[in-house]
mmCIF file of C-alpha atoms in Angstrom:
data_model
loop_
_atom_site.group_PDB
_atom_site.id
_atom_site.type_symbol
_atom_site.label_atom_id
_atom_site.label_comp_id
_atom_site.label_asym_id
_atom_site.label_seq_id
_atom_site.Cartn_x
_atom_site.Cartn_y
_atom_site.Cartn_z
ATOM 1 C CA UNK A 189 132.410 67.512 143.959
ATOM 2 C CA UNK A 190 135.816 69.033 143.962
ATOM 3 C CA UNK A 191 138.312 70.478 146.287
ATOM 4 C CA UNK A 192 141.438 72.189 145.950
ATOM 5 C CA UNK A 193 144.760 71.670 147.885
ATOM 6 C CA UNK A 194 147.440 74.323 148.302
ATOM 7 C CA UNK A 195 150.600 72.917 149.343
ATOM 8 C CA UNK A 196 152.756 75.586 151.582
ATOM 9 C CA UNK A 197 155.273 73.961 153.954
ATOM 10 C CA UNK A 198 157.625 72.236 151.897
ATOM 11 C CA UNK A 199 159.729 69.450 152.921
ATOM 12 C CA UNK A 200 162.455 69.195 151.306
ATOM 13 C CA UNK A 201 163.859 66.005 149.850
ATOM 14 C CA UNK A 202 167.573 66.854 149.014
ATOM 15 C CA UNK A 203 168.566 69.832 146.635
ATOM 16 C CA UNK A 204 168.228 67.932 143.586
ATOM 17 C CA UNK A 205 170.944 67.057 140.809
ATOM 18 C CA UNK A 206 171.636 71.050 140.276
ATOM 19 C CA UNK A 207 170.059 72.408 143.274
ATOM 20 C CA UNK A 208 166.548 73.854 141.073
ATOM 21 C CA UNK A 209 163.017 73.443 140.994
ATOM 22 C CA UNK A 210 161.052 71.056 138.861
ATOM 23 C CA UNK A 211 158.022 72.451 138.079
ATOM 24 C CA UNK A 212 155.362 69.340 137.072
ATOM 25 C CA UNK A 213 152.041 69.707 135.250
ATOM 26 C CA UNK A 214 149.333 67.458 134.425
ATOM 27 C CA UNK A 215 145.706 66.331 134.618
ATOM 28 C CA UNK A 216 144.267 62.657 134.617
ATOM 29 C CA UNK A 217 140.654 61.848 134.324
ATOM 30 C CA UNK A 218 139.441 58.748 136.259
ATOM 31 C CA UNK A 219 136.984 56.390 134.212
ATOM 32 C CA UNK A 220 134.374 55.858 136.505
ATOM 33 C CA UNK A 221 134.254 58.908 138.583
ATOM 34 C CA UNK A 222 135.075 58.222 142.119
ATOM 35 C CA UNK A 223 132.537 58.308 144.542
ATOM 36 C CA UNK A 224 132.506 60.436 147.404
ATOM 37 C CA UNK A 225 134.469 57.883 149.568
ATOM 38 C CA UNK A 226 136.909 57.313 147.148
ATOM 39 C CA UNK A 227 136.881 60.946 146.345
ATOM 40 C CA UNK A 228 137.442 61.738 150.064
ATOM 41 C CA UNK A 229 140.305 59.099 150.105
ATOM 42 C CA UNK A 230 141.987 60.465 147.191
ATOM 43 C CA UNK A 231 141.768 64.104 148.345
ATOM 44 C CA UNK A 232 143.743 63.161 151.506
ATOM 45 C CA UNK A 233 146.039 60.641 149.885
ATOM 46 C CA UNK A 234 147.801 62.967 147.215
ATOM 47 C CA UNK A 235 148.347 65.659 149.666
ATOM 48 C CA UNK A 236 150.054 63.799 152.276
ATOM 49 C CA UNK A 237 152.053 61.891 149.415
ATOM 50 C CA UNK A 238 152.634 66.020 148.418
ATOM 51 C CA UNK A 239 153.783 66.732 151.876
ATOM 52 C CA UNK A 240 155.580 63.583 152.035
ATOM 53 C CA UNK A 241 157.886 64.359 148.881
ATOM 54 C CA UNK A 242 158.113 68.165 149.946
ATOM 55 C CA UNK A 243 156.024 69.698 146.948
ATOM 56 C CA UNK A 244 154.275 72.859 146.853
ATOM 57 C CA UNK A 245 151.689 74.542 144.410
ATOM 58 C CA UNK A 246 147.931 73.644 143.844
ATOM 59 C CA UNK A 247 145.763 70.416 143.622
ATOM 60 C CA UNK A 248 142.524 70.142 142.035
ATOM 61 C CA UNK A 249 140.908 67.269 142.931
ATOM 62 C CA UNK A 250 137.751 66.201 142.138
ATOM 63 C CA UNK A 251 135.442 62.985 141.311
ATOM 64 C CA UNK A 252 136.704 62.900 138.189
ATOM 65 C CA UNK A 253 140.341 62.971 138.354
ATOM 66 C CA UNK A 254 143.218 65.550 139.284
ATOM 67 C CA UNK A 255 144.763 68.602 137.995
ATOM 68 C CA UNK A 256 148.013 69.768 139.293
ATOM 69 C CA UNK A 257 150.626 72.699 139.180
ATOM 70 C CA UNK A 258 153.502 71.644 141.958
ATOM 71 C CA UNK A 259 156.501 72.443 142.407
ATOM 72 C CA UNK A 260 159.479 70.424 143.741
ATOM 73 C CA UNK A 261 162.697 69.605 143.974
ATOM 74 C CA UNK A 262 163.866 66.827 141.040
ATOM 75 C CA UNK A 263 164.378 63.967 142.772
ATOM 76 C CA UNK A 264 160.797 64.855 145.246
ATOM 77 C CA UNK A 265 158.853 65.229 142.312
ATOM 78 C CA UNK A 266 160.049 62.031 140.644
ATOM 79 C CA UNK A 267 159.220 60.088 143.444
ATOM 80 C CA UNK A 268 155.831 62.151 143.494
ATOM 81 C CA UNK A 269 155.170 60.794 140.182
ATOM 82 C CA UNK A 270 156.210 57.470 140.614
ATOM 83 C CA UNK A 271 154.002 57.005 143.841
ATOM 84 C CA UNK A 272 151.126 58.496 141.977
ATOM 85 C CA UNK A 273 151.532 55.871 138.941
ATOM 86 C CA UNK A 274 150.896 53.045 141.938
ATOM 87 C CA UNK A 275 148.211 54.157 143.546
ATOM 88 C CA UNK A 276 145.023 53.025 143.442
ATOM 89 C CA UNK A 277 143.700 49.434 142.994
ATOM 90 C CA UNK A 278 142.124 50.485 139.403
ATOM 91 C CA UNK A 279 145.799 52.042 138.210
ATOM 92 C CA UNK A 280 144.022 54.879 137.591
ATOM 93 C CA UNK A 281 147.408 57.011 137.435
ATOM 94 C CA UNK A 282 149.134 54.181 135.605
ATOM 95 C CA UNK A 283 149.302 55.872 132.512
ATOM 96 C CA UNK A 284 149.369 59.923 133.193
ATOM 97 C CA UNK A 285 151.808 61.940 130.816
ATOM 98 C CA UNK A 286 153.779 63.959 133.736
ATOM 99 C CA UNK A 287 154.854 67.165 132.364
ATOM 100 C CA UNK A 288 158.367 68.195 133.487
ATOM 101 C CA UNK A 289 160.542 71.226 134.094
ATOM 102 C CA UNK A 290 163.308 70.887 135.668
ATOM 103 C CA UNK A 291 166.384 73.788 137.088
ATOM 104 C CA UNK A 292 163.934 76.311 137.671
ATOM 105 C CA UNK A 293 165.430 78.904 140.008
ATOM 106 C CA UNK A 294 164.912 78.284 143.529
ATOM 107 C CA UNK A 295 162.618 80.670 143.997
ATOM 108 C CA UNK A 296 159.676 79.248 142.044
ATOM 109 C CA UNK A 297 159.756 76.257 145.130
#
């Protein structure tokens, strides 16, 4: 089971140290798969937290983890990140290596 997310109406957190983008990649697997209510839990949870932090891009979630492409600005994407590290009661997110970008042009949000 997966689904995919597509973040469009940004809400912006603040310009960001130099007024760019960050642009954040990564994928985490989650060891057991989720089930489909923890799946369905998951799937809502990292968009809102997407829309809460005022990212945009793509979300592939699935019952095995997340891959993601967002975009951001610095200081919403950090504290994207940071939320996503505590979620969960199995940590599953504890550990993800967050790949970073930042002072993209503003265009790329």
């Amino acid at each position: 089971v997966a689904a995919s997310s597509a973040l469009t109406e940004p809400k912006v957190d603040g310009d960001g140290e130099n007024g760019g983008v960050t642009l954040l990649l990564f994928y985490q697997y989650v060891d057991p798969p989720w089930d489909a209510s923890d799946f369905k839990k998951a799937l809502q949870d990292v968009e809102d937290l997407g829309l809460k932090h005022g990212l945009t891009g793509r979300m592939r979630v699935a019952t095995e983890g997340l891959n993601c492409t967002l975009t951001g600005t610095r200081e919403g994407v950090r504290r994207w990140c940071r939320d996503l590290r505590n979620y969960g009661e199995r940590g599953e997110f504890r550990d993800t290596e967050f790949k970073l970008t930042d002072d993209l042009p503003k265009g790329q949000l």
